[in-house]
Every structure is written in structure tokens, then in C-alpha cells.
CSV table of C-alpha atoms in Angstrom, one decimal:
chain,number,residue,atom,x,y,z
L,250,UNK,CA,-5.4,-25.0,-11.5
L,251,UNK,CA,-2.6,-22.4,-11.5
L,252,UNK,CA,0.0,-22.2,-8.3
L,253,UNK,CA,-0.1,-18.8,-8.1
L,254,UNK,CA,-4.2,-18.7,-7.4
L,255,UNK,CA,-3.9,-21.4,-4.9
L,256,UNK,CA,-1.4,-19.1,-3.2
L,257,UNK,CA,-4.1,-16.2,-3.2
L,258,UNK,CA,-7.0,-18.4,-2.5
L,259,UNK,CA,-4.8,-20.0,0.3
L,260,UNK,CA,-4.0,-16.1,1.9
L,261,UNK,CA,-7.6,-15.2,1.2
L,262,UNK,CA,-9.2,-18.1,3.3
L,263,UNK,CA,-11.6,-18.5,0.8
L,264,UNK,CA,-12.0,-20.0,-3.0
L,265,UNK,CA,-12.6,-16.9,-5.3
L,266,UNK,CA,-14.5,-17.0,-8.9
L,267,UNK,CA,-12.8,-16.9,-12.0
L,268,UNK,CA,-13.6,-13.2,-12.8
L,269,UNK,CA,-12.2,-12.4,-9.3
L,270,UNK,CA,-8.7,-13.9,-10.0
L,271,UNK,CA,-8.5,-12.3,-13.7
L,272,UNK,CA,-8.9,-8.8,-11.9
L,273,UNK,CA,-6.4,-9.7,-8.9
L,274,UNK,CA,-4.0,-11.1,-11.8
L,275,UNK,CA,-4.6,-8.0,-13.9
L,276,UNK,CA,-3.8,-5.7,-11.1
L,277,UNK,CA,-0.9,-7.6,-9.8
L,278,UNK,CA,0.6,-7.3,-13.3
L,279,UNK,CA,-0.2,-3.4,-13.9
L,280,UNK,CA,0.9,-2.9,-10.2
L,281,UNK,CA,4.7,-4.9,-11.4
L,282,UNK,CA,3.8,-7.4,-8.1
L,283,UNK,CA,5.2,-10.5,-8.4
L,284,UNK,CA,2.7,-13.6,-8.6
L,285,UNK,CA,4.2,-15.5,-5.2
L,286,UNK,CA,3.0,-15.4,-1.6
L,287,UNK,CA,4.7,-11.9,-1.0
L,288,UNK,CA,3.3,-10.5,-4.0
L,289,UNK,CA,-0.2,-11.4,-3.0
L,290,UNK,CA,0.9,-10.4,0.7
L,291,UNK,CA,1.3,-6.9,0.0
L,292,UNK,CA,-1.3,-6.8,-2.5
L,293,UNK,CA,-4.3,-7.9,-0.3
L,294,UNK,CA,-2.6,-5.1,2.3
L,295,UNK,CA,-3.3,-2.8,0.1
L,296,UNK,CA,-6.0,-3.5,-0.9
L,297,UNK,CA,-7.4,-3.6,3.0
L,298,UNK,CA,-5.9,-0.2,3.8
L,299,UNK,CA,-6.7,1.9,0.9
L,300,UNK,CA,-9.5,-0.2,-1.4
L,301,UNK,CA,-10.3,3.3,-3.4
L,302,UNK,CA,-6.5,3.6,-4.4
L,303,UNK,CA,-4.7,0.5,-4.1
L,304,UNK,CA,-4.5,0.4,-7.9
L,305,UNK,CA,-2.4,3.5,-7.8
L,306,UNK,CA,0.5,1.3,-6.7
L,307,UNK,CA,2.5,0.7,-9.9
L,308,UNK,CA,2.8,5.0,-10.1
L,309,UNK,CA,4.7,5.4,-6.6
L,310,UNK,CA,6.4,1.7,-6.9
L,311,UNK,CA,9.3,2.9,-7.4
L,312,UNK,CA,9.9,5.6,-4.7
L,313,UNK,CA,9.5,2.8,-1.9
L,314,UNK,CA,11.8,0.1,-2.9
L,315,UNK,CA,14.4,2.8,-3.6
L,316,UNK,CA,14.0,5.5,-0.6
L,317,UNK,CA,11.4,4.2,1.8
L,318,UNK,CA,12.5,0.5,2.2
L,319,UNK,CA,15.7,1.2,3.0
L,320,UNK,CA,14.7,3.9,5.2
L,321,UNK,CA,12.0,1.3,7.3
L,322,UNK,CA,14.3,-1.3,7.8
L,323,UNK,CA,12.4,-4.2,9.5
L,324,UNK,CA,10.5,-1.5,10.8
L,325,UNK,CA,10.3,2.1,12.5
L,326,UNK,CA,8.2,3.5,15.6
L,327,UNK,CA,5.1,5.9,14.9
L,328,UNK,CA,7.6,9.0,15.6
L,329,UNK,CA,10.1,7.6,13.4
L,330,UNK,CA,7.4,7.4,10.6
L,331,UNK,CA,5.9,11.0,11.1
L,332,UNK,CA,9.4,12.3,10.5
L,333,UNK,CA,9.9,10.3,7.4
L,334,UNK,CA,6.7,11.9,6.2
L,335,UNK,CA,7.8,14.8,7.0
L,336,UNK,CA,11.2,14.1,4.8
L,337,UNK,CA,9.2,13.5,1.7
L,338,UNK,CA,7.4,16.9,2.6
L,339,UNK,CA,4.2,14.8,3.3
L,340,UNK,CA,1.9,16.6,6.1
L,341,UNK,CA,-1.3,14.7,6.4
L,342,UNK,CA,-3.8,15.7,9.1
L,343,UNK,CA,-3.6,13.6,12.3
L,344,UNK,CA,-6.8,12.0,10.8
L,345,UNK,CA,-5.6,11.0,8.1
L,346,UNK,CA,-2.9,9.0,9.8
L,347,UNK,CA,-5.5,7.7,12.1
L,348,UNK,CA,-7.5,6.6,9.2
L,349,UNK,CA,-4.4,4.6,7.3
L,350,UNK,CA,-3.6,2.5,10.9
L,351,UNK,CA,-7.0,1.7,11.5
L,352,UNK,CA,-6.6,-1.9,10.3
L,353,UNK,CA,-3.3,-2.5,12.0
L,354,UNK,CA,-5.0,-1.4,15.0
L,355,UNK,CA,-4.7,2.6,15.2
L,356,UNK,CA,-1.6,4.8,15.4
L,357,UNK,CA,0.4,5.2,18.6
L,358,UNK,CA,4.2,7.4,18.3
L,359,UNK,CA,5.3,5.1,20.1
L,360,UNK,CA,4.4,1.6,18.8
L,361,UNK,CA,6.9,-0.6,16.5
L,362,UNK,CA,5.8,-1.1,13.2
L,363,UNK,CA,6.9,-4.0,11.1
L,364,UNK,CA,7.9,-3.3,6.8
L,365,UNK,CA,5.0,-5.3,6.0
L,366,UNK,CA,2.2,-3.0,7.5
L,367,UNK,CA,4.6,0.0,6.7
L,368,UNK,CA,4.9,-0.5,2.8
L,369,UNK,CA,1.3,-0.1,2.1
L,370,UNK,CA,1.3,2.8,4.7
L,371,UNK,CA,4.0,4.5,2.6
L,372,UNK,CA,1.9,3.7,-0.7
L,373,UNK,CA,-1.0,5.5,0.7
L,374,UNK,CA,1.4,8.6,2.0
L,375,UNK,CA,2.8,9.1,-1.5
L,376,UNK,CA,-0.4,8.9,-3.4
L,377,UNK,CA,-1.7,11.3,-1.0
L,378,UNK,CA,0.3,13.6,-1.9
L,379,UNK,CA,0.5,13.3,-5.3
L,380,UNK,CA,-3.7,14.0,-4.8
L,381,UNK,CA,-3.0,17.0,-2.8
L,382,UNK,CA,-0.3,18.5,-5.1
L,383,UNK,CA,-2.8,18.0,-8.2
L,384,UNK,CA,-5.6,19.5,-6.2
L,385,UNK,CA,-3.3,22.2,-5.2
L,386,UNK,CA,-2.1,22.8,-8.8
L,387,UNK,CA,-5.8,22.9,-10.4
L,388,UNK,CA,-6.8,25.2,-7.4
L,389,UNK,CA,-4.2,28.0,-8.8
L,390,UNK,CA,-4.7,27.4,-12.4
């Protein structure tokens, strides 16, 4: 058996089939996450928070290890977050929000959130708007 799928298994709780790992492994590898417990960390994260567009990871990569990581820290307050959104010129609807911290428990401005449920928070904000600004661009064409 490889290392790396024990370390998934292990996170998972569960043994997985061998179809299952060949997909995670694949999408690790287009989504440039590296095969070790953090890797699989953030993966299964995202996966949990957004399991329509986790995939989407690899296009907005990037972007947060260069100007939301450093920006998070070890991690920011709900304010502190909606004005980084804000930054980026990213203005979800309050329900929206809601919807991304609803498996860390819901949203509050003034709760402290750690980088690790931030990152895939951030994920989900960019490819938002990268949605709404192709929407937006179609609509006007």
C-alpha cells in the first residue's frame, strides 16, 4: 500500500476503494496539492465546503498562497474577512457567506477564524467571483 493513501484513509476515518483514491490522487495532482497530511487536509476541506467546485482549485491557487495567506495570518475575525473580500472587490450576498461557514459552524463578525477553515473559504470567494464576472460578461454580450 502507498503512504500517501494511508494518510487519506487515516483523515478520512474510513478505508476507501481503489477507484476512490485514483480520483482523490488525480485531483490532488491537477489541483498542484501536495500528497502529505496537509495536502489531503485542505483537500477534504474543500471538498466539504464547496463539493460542486472544489476542483476549481488549481485556477485560483495561486492568488491565495501569494495575497490571501499572507493577508490571514494564523487567522482573521469575520469583520476582518468581509473587508478582505471587499479588497478583492468580492461582494457576495450575506447568504452566500452564511452558506460557505455552515460547516465551520455559521458566520459570526466577530468570531476568530483559524487559516485552515479560511483557505478553502478564500477558494470559494475567488471562484465566485470569477462565476459572477463570466455571468456578468455573457449577460452584456
Amino acid at each position: 500500500m502507498e503512504e500517501p493513501r494511508i494518510i487519506y484513509e487515516t483523515l478520512k476515518g474510513e478505508r476507501v476503494n481503489d477507484v476512490h483514491w485514483w480520483r482523490v490522487k488525480q485531483a490532488m495532482i491537477t489541483c498542484e496539492l501536495p500528497l502529505n497530511k496537509s495536502g489531503f487536509e485542505l483537500f477534504i476541506a474543500l471538498k466539504k465546503t464547496s463539493p460542486r467546485y472544489f476542483s476549481q482549485y488549481h485556477k485560483v491557487k495561486r492568488q491565495i498562497t501569494k495575497q490571501l495567506e499572507p493577508s490571514i495570518g494564523e487567522g482573521i475575525t469575520g469583520s476582518q474577512f468581509i473587508k478582505l473580500l471587499e479588497q478583492l472587490n468580492i461582494h457576495p450576498n450575506q447568504s452566500t457567506i452564511s452558506r460557505w461557514f455552515k460547516s465551520c459552524g455559521g458566520f459570526k463578525s466577530k468570531a476568530f477564524y483559524n487559516k485552515t477553515v479560511l483557505i478553502p473559504i478564500c477558494a470559494l470567494a475567488l471562484i465566485y467571483k470569477s462565476k459572477t464576472q463570466n455571468n456578468s460578461l455573457a449577460k452584456v454580450s
